[in-house]
Amino acid sequence: MYLITNRNLCSEERYLEVIKESILSGVENIIIREKDLEYEALKDLYIKIKNKIKYINFQEKILDESLKNSIKKKENNDGFKVNFIINSNIEFFEKTDCQGIHLPFKLFLNLLGNRYNFNKNKILGLSLHKVEEVKCLEEIIRKLNIKIDYITLSHIYETKCKENLLPKGIELLKEAKKITDIKTVALGGILPSNVKETLKYCDDFAVMSTIMKSKNIEETISNYNEKIQLVK
């Protein structure tokens, strides 16, 4: 699961708590999507996030025993890793210790046109919305040998974030899978009620509003996890 942040959906205090509780509940990929913030403001927010989780106890508040065991195993083996992926801000990506960057496809193409050299040791994710974009990306990868870690495909279902746009449906996921081996992440209206069906046609999913607005993060994520287990 990928959590996409949106500080406009809650107070700053709750925003930081949501990120912490999501990590406690097993979310390993967090896309910081605060595209209106310039570098300095974004850096200040990032520092607050890092301070919030600095001394996190990964057994704290967790009631789900299977999740506790999973976290304990990770702590004992490779350590518990959380990927902070910044949305769009290249300066932030270059100057901080974030683990990756997420780019709109158009911005990605512009950067390639300017011969931008992506750091192969960091995560690179892209937002795609059409089958044609997936085909275009595959051609770029073949020509330039660029490493793309994942693509989000959206929006799959109806969502308030895209009220005036028709959803693409799972057909977008199905068609993308025929074209690419890149990790596909479904985005847009992914709920516990539809995540099982969705994951038949993609590798992972991303959530924003359902988690950012949740009053009980562990319960919300547990509801997703219960459905995910039925897919495995």
mmCIF file of N, CA and C in Angstrom, residues 1-4 18-31 67 71 80-84 205 207 217-218 220-222 225:
data_model
loop_
_atom_site.group_PDB
_atom_site.id
_atom_site.type_symbol
_atom_site.label_atom_id
_atom_site.label_comp_id
_atom_site.label_asym_id
_atom_site.label_seq_id
_atom_site.Cartn_x
_atom_site.Cartn_y
_atom_site.Cartn_z
ATOM 1 N N MET A 1 0.832 -1.201 0.000
ATOM 2 C CA MET A 1 0.000 0.000 0.000
ATOM 3 C C MET A 1 0.870 1.256 0.000
ATOM 4 N N TYR A 2 0.480 2.234 -0.797
ATOM 5 C CA TYR A 2 1.109 3.547 -0.818
ATOM 6 C C TYR A 2 0.139 4.549 -0.193
ATOM 7 N N LEU A 3 0.636 5.352 0.736
ATOM 8 C CA LEU A 3 -0.150 6.465 1.269
ATOM 9 C C LEU A 3 0.276 7.727 0.543
ATOM 10 N N ILE A 4 -0.696 8.447 -0.006
ATOM 11 C CA ILE A 4 -0.428 9.742 -0.625
ATOM 12 C C ILE A 4 -0.946 10.819 0.320
ATOM 13 N N VAL A 18 -1.314 10.959 11.366
ATOM 14 C CA VAL A 18 -1.766 9.999 10.346
ATOM 15 C C VAL A 18 -0.569 9.280 9.727
ATOM 16 N N ILE A 19 0.474 10.030 9.420
ATOM 17 C CA ILE A 19 1.676 9.423 8.838
ATOM 18 C C ILE A 19 2.304 8.443 9.818
ATOM 19 N N LYS A 20 2.416 8.858 11.076
ATOM 20 C CA LYS A 20 2.992 7.979 12.090
ATOM 21 C C LYS A 20 2.164 6.712 12.257
ATOM 22 N N GLU A 21 0.855 6.855 12.389
ATOM 23 C CA GLU A 21 -0.014 5.699 12.607
ATOM 24 C C GLU A 21 -0.048 4.787 11.383
ATOM 25 N N SER A 22 0.087 5.364 10.202
ATOM 26 C CA SER A 22 0.127 4.557 8.983
ATOM 27 C C SER A 22 1.381 3.692 8.956
ATOM 28 N N ILE A 23 2.498 4.280 9.352
ATOM 29 C CA ILE A 23 3.749 3.517 9.426
ATOM 30 C C ILE A 23 3.626 2.416 10.469
ATOM 31 N N LEU A 24 3.044 2.756 11.614
ATOM 32 C CA LEU A 24 2.817 1.758 12.659
ATOM 33 C C LEU A 24 1.938 0.615 12.166
ATOM 34 N N SER A 25 1.053 0.913 11.238
ATOM 35 C CA SER A 25 0.120 -0.092 10.729
ATOM 36 C C SER A 25 0.655 -0.821 9.505
ATOM 37 N N GLY A 26 1.921 -0.572 9.171
ATOM 38 C CA GLY A 26 2.565 -1.369 8.133
ATOM 39 C C GLY A 26 2.746 -0.715 6.786
ATOM 40 N N VAL A 27 2.341 0.549 6.614
ATOM 41 C CA VAL A 27 2.543 1.225 5.331
ATOM 42 C C VAL A 27 4.030 1.539 5.163
ATOM 43 N N GLU A 28 4.600 1.119 4.050
ATOM 44 C CA GLU A 28 6.039 1.263 3.830
ATOM 45 C C GLU A 28 6.393 2.314 2.781
ATOM 46 N N ASN A 29 5.407 2.784 2.027
ATOM 47 C CA ASN A 29 5.665 3.777 0.981
ATOM 48 C C ASN A 29 4.750 4.981 1.178
ATOM 49 N N ILE A 30 5.351 6.141 1.404
ATOM 50 C CA ILE A 30 4.576 7.358 1.632
ATOM 51 C C ILE A 30 4.979 8.406 0.604
ATOM 52 N N ILE A 31 4.021 8.769 -0.247
ATOM 53 C CA ILE A 31 4.254 9.800 -1.254
ATOM 54 C C ILE A 31 3.817 11.141 -0.671
ATOM 55 N N LEU A 67 0.193 -8.463 12.394
ATOM 56 C CA LEU A 67 0.970 -7.289 12.023
ATOM 57 C C LEU A 67 2.140 -7.107 12.976
ATOM 58 N N ILE A 71 6.059 -7.015 11.811
ATOM 59 C CA ILE A 71 6.940 -5.896 12.138
ATOM 60 C C ILE A 71 8.156 -6.380 12.923
ATOM 61 N N PHE A 80 13.279 -1.923 9.863
ATOM 62 C CA PHE A 80 11.992 -1.492 9.315
ATOM 63 C C PHE A 80 12.217 -0.293 8.406
ATOM 64 N N LYS A 81 11.908 -0.448 7.126
ATOM 65 C CA LYS A 81 12.191 0.594 6.145
ATOM 66 C C LYS A 81 10.918 1.312 5.720
ATOM 67 N N VAL A 82 10.969 2.620 5.733
ATOM 68 C CA VAL A 82 9.876 3.440 5.224
ATOM 69 C C VAL A 82 10.427 4.289 4.090
ATOM 70 N N ASN A 83 9.778 4.224 2.940
ATOM 71 C CA ASN A 83 10.201 5.023 1.796
ATOM 72 C C ASN A 83 9.398 6.317 1.735
ATOM 73 N N PHE A 84 10.084 7.443 1.860
ATOM 74 C CA PHE A 84 9.451 8.738 1.654
ATOM 75 C C PHE A 84 9.735 9.174 0.220
ATOM 76 N N PHE A 205 -1.614 -0.766 -4.670
ATOM 77 C CA PHE A 205 -2.593 0.317 -4.759
ATOM 78 C C PHE A 205 -2.171 1.475 -3.869
ATOM 79 N N VAL A 207 -3.628 5.056 -1.692
ATOM 80 C CA VAL A 207 -4.803 5.639 -1.037
ATOM 81 C C VAL A 207 -4.437 7.019 -0.506
ATOM 82 N N ILE A 217 -6.736 4.940 12.085
ATOM 83 C CA ILE A 217 -5.865 4.514 10.988
ATOM 84 C C ILE A 217 -5.637 3.006 10.998
ATOM 85 N N GLU A 218 -5.342 2.462 12.177
ATOM 86 C CA GLU A 218 -5.070 1.021 12.244
ATOM 87 C C GLU A 218 -6.271 0.214 11.763
ATOM 88 N N THR A 220 -8.689 1.202 9.733
ATOM 89 C CA THR A 220 -8.873 1.415 8.293
ATOM 90 C C THR A 220 -7.911 0.554 7.486
ATOM 91 N N ILE A 221 -6.640 0.571 7.865
ATOM 92 C CA ILE A 221 -5.642 -0.215 7.135
ATOM 93 C C ILE A 221 -5.867 -1.705 7.333
ATOM 94 N N SER A 222 -6.311 -2.080 8.530
ATOM 95 C CA SER A 222 -6.641 -3.485 8.789
ATOM 96 C C SER A 222 -7.779 -3.955 7.890
ATOM 97 N N ASN A 225 -6.212 -4.720 4.668
ATOM 98 C CA ASN A 225 -5.378 -5.922 4.761
ATOM 99 C C ASN A 225 -6.192 -7.204 4.779
#
